Coordinates of C-alpha atoms and ligand atoms in Angstrom, one line a residue:
M824 CA -16.3 34.5 -29.6
S825 CA -14.6 31.4 -30.9
D826 CA -14.6 28.2 -28.8
I827 CA -11.7 26.8 -26.8
Y828 CA -11.5 23.1 -27.7
D829 CA -10.2 20.2 -25.7
L830 CA -11.0 17.0 -27.7
H831 CA -9.4 14.2 -25.6
S832 CA -10.2 13.6 -21.9
H833 CA -11.0 10.7 -19.5
S834 CA -13.4 10.2 -16.6
T835 CA -14.1 7.5 -14.1
A836 CA -15.9 5.6 -16.9
S837 CA -12.3 4.5 -17.7
D838 CA -9.0 5.6 -16.2
G839 CA -9.8 9.2 -15.3
A840 CA -9.9 10.3 -11.7
L841 CA -12.9 12.6 -12.0
S842 CA -16.5 11.7 -12.5
P843 CA -18.0 13.0 -15.8
T844 CA -19.6 15.9 -13.9
E845 CA -16.4 16.8 -12.1
L846 CA -14.5 16.7 -15.3
V847 CA -17.0 19.0 -17.1
L848 CA -16.8 21.5 -14.2
R849 CA -13.0 21.5 -14.2
A850 CA -13.0 22.0 -18.0
Q851 CA -15.3 25.0 -17.6
Q852 CA -13.1 26.4 -14.8
H853 CA -10.1 26.1 -17.1
G854 CA -11.8 28.0 -19.9
V855 CA -12.7 25.1 -22.2
T856 CA -16.0 25.8 -24.0
A857 CA -16.1 22.6 -26.1
L858 CA -15.0 19.4 -24.4
A859 CA -14.9 15.9 -25.8
L860 CA -15.1 13.0 -23.3
T861 CA -13.1 10.1 -24.8
D862 CA -13.0 7.2 -22.4
H863 CA -11.2 4.0 -23.3
D864 CA -13.5 1.7 -25.2
T865 CA -16.7 3.0 -23.5
T866 CA -19.4 5.6 -23.9
A867 CA -20.7 5.0 -20.3
G868 CA -19.8 8.5 -19.1
L869 CA -21.4 10.4 -21.9
R870 CA -24.9 10.8 -20.6
E871 CA -23.8 12.3 -17.3
A872 CA -21.2 14.5 -19.0
T873 CA -23.8 15.8 -21.5
Q874 CA -26.2 16.7 -18.7
A875 CA -23.4 18.4 -16.7
A876 CA -22.3 20.4 -19.7
E877 CA -25.8 21.6 -20.4
C878 CA -26.0 22.9 -16.8
A879 CA -22.5 24.4 -17.0
G880 CA -23.2 26.1 -20.4
I881 CA -20.4 24.4 -22.3
R882 CA -20.5 22.2 -25.3
L883 CA -19.9 18.4 -24.8
I884 CA -18.8 16.5 -27.9
P885 CA -19.6 12.8 -27.4
G886 CA -16.4 10.8 -28.0
I887 CA -14.5 7.6 -27.3
E888 CA -10.9 6.3 -27.5
L889 CA -10.7 2.9 -29.1
S890 CA -7.7 0.6 -28.8
A891 CA -6.9 -0.7 -32.3
S892 CA -4.5 -3.4 -33.5
F893 CA -2.5 -2.5 -36.6
E894 CA -0.1 -5.3 -37.4
S895 CA 1.7 -5.9 -34.1
H896 CA 1.1 -2.3 -32.9
C897 CA -1.7 -0.9 -30.7
L898 CA -2.9 2.5 -31.9
H899 CA -5.5 4.7 -30.1
I900 CA -8.3 6.0 -32.3
V901 CA -10.4 8.9 -30.9
G902 CA -13.9 9.1 -32.2
L903 CA -15.5 12.5 -32.1
N904 CA -19.1 13.6 -32.4
I905 CA -20.4 10.0 -32.3
D906 CA -23.9 8.8 -31.6
P907 CA -23.3 6.8 -28.4
Q908 CA -26.4 4.7 -29.0
H909 CA -25.5 3.5 -32.4
P910 CA -25.9 -0.3 -32.6
Q911 CA -22.7 -1.1 -34.6
L912 CA -20.6 1.0 -32.2
L913 CA -22.2 -0.6 -29.2
E914 CA -21.6 -4.1 -30.6
G915 CA -17.9 -3.2 -31.3
I916 CA -17.4 -1.7 -27.8
A917 CA -18.9 -4.8 -26.2
K918 CA -16.2 -6.9 -27.8
Q919 CA -13.5 -4.5 -26.8
Q920 CA -14.7 -4.6 -23.2
L921 CA -14.6 -8.4 -23.1
I922 CA -11.0 -8.2 -24.4
R923 CA -10.2 -5.6 -21.7
D924 CA -11.7 -7.7 -18.9
Q925 CA -9.9 -10.9 -20.0
R926 CA -6.6 -9.0 -20.3
A927 CA -7.1 -7.5 -16.8
Q928 CA -7.5 -11.1 -15.4
K929 CA -4.4 -12.2 -17.2
I930 CA -2.4 -9.2 -15.9
A931 CA -3.6 -10.0 -12.4
E932 CA -2.5 -13.7 -12.8
K933 CA 1.0 -12.6 -13.9
L934 CA 1.2 -10.2 -10.9
A935 CA 0.1 -13.1 -8.6
K936 CA 3.0 -15.2 -9.9
K937 CA 5.2 -12.3 -8.7
G938 CA 3.6 -12.5 -5.3
I939 CA 1.2 -9.6 -5.8
A940 CA -2.3 -10.9 -5.0
D941 CA -5.8 -9.7 -5.4
A942 CA -5.2 -7.1 -8.2
Y943 CA -8.3 -8.1 -10.3
S944 CA -10.8 -8.2 -7.5
T945 CA -9.5 -4.9 -6.1
L946 CA -9.6 -3.2 -9.5
K947 CA -13.1 -4.5 -10.2
D948 CA -14.2 -2.7 -7.1
V949 CA -12.2 0.4 -8.0
A950 CA -13.4 0.6 -11.6
G951 CA -17.1 -0.2 -10.8
N952 CA -18.9 -0.1 -14.1
G953 CA -15.9 1.5 -15.8
E954 CA -13.3 -0.1 -17.9
I955 CA -10.1 -1.4 -16.3
T956 CA -6.9 -0.1 -17.9
R957 CA -3.2 -0.6 -17.2
L958 CA -3.3 2.8 -15.5
H959 CA -5.5 1.2 -12.8
F960 CA -2.9 -1.5 -12.4
A961 CA -0.1 1.1 -12.2
D962 CA -2.0 3.0 -9.4
F963 CA -2.7 -0.3 -7.6
L964 CA 1.0 -1.2 -7.7
V965 CA 1.9 2.3 -6.3
S966 CA -0.7 2.0 -3.5
R967 CA 0.6 -1.4 -2.5
G968 CA 4.2 -0.1 -2.4
Y969 CA 5.5 -2.1 -5.4
A970 CA 6.3 1.0 -7.4
E971 CA 7.1 4.7 -6.7
T972 CA 5.0 6.2 -9.4
A973 CA 2.7 5.1 -12.2
Q974 CA 5.6 5.5 -14.7
D975 CA 7.8 3.3 -12.4
A976 CA 5.0 0.7 -12.4
F977 CA 4.9 0.7 -16.2
D978 CA 8.7 0.4 -16.3
R979 CA 8.9 -2.4 -13.8
Y980 CA 5.8 -4.5 -14.6
L981 CA 3.3 -3.3 -17.2
S982 CA 5.2 -2.2 -20.3
K983 CA 6.1 -4.5 -23.2
G984 CA 8.8 -7.0 -22.1
K985 CA 8.0 -6.6 -18.4
P986 CA 6.6 -9.4 -16.2
A987 CA 3.0 -8.4 -16.2
Y988 CA 2.7 -7.4 -19.8
V989 CA 0.0 -9.3 -21.7
P990 CA 0.1 -9.0 -25.5
T991 CA -3.4 -8.2 -26.7
V992 CA -5.2 -8.4 -30.0
W993 CA -7.7 -5.5 -30.2
A994 CA -10.2 -4.9 -33.0
S995 CA -8.6 -4.0 -36.2
L996 CA -7.8 -0.4 -37.2
A997 CA -10.3 -0.6 -40.0
D998 CA -13.1 -1.9 -37.7
C999 CA -12.5 0.8 -35.1
V1000 CA -12.6 3.6 -37.8
G1001 CA -15.7 1.9 -39.3
W1002 CA -17.6 1.8 -36.0
I1003 CA -16.9 5.5 -35.4
R1004 CA -18.1 6.4 -38.9
D1005 CA -21.1 4.1 -38.6
A1006 CA -22.0 6.1 -35.5
G1007 CA -21.8 9.4 -37.5
G1008 CA -18.4 10.4 -35.9
V1009 CA -15.0 11.4 -37.2
A1010 CA -12.0 9.3 -36.5
V1011 CA -8.7 10.9 -35.2
L1012 CA -5.4 9.2 -34.6
A1013 CA -4.5 10.0 -31.0
H1014 CA -1.1 11.1 -29.8
P1015 CA 0.8 10.0 -33.0
L1016 CA 4.3 10.3 -31.5
R1017 CA 3.6 8.2 -28.4
Y1018 CA 3.8 4.9 -30.3
K1019 CA 7.5 5.4 -31.0
L1020 CA 7.0 4.2 -34.6
S1021 CA 9.7 4.6 -37.2
T1022 CA 8.9 6.9 -40.1
K1023 CA 8.2 4.0 -42.3
W1024 CA 5.7 2.5 -39.8
I1025 CA 3.9 5.8 -39.0
N1026 CA 3.4 6.4 -42.7
K1027 CA 2.2 2.8 -43.2
A1028 CA -0.3 3.3 -40.3
L1029 CA -1.5 6.6 -41.6
V1030 CA -2.1 5.2 -45.1
A1031 CA -4.1 2.4 -43.5
F1032 CA -6.0 4.8 -41.3
K1033 CA -6.8 7.1 -44.1
T1034 CA -7.9 4.2 -46.3
A1035 CA -10.2 3.1 -43.6
G1036 CA -11.9 6.5 -43.5
G1037 CA -9.9 8.2 -40.8
E1038 CA -10.1 12.0 -41.1
G1039 CA -7.9 13.6 -38.4
I1040 CA -4.7 13.4 -36.3
E1041 CA -3.9 15.0 -33.0
V1042 CA -1.4 17.8 -33.8
V1043 CA -1.6 19.4 -30.3
T1044 CA -1.6 17.1 -27.3
G1045 CA -1.1 17.6 -23.6
R1046 CA 2.7 17.7 -23.3
A1047 CA 3.6 18.3 -26.9
S1048 CA 6.7 20.5 -27.5
V1049 CA 7.0 22.9 -30.4
D1050 CA 9.0 20.3 -32.3
D1051 CA 6.4 17.6 -31.5
I1052 CA 3.7 19.9 -32.9
R1053 CA 5.7 20.6 -36.0
L1054 CA 6.3 16.9 -36.7
S1055 CA 2.6 15.9 -36.0
Y1056 CA 1.5 18.7 -38.4
L1057 CA 3.9 17.3 -41.0
H1058 CA 2.1 13.9 -40.7
A1059 CA -1.2 15.8 -41.1
T1060 CA -0.2 17.6 -44.2
K1061 CA 1.5 14.6 -45.8
H1062 CA -1.6 12.4 -45.4
Q1063 CA -4.2 15.2 -45.8
L1064 CA -5.6 14.8 -42.4
R1065 CA -7.4 17.4 -40.3
A1066 CA -5.8 18.6 -37.1
S1067 CA -7.2 17.9 -33.6
V1068 CA -6.3 19.2 -30.2
G1069 CA -6.7 17.3 -26.9
S1070 CA -5.0 17.3 -23.5
D1071 CA -5.6 13.6 -22.8
F1072 CA -6.4 14.8 -19.3
H1073 CA -6.7 11.9 -16.7
A1074 CA -6.3 13.5 -13.3
P1075 CA -5.6 16.8 -11.5
G1076 CA -2.2 17.3 -10.0
N1077 CA 0.0 17.7 -13.1
Q1078 CA 0.3 21.4 -14.0
W1079 CA 1.7 20.5 -17.4
L1080 CA -1.2 18.4 -18.3
E1081 CA -4.3 20.3 -17.6
L1082 CA -7.6 20.6 -19.4
G1083 CA -7.6 23.3 -22.0
R1084 CA -3.9 24.0 -21.5
L1085 CA -3.1 23.6 -25.1
A1086 CA -1.0 25.4 -27.7
A1087 CA -2.7 26.8 -30.8
L1088 CA -2.9 24.8 -34.0
P1089 CA -0.2 25.8 -36.6
D1090 CA -1.2 28.5 -39.0
G1091 CA -3.0 27.0 -42.0
A1092 CA -4.1 23.8 -40.2
A1093 CA -7.6 22.5 -41.0
P1094 CA -9.3 22.0 -37.6
I1095 CA -11.2 18.8 -37.2
W1096 CA -14.1 20.6 -35.5
Q1097 CA -15.1 22.2 -38.8
L1098 CA -16.6 18.7 -39.4
F1099 CA -19.0 18.9 -36.5
Ligands
LIG1327 P1 -4.4 0.3 -21.6 O1 -5.3 0.9 -22.7 O2 -5.2 -0.5 -20.7 O3 -3.2 -0.4 -22.2 O4 -3.9 1.5 -20.7 C1 -3.3 2.5 -21.3 C2 -3.3 3.7 -20.4 O5 -2.3 3.7 -19.4 C3 -3.1 5.0 -21.2 O6 -4.2 5.6 -21.7 C4 -2.5 5.9 -20.1 O7 -3.5 6.4 -19.3 C5 -1.7 4.9 -19.2 N1 -0.3 4.8 -19.6 C6 0.2 4.1 -20.6 N2 1.6 4.2 -20.6 C7 1.9 4.9 -19.5 C8 3.1 5.3 -18.8 N3 4.3 4.9 -19.3 N4 3.0 6.0 -17.7 C9 1.9 6.3 -17.1 N5 0.7 6.0 -17.7 C10 0.7 5.3 -18.8
LIG1328 MN1 -5.7 6.3 -20.2
LIG1329 MN1 -4.3 7.0 -25.6
LIG1330 MN1 -6.5 9.0 -23.8

């Protein structure tokens, strides 16, 4: 029988609500037979996820989601089938984690200026050894009554142009793709439509991504419509990139964004998993 793939998901190692073990069990319950754990700028959940997947009898593909700077844009690059121990990758991740932590402190300072105290120390406790993301800040703002929903927290405080937005320079697109390739993995541009790039800019980004050694693009993502899938697949064919599928699952509770709840790839698409 062929595998059911979900190649983009998060655990408590970054901004997911489930531990790596809980995530793997939920994936199995939802019929996924090959899951990639792709936490933001960390591989810390992979060991536990691999063990849980072994027990559950599903395949765990070690992954990561790196935040990459391309000109003034931030792109997310998913690395699949990486060696989590590879020194170049570990060195790169360590730099990203420092950037993340410094940014978190700056976001908290900006919130403090708005009269919202203690965000950094609170989120350090919440995240534990995991990476702090803006989703943590969004949940914090909701829990303190400063926003109705995570989306509302982004709209009021965290998005570009809002009071607690901190412009951030991440590693370059070329470096991120390079680290993934060094670690034996394949690089995939995550959720290509979420950056709201013009046609000119998405093409520019994809040329740079491909030149750096990028091999895939997410054609099917969690909430993609038929039109979204068609457009993403057009990007794939234009730039001769393989197609990936991933829910970008973060937490239970949203029936439209569940592990393994993914449309099929368009006919004729070259699946990224043929490379691993
Ligand atoms: P960061 O990488 O720290 O900037 O955090 C980005 C994460 O925040 C994403 O991976 C999503 O999980 C979450 N996120 C980004 N934008 C939104 C939004 N508009 N509403 C809800 N969550 C969001
Ligand atoms: Mn996230
Ligand atoms: Mn992302
Ligand atoms: Mn993600």
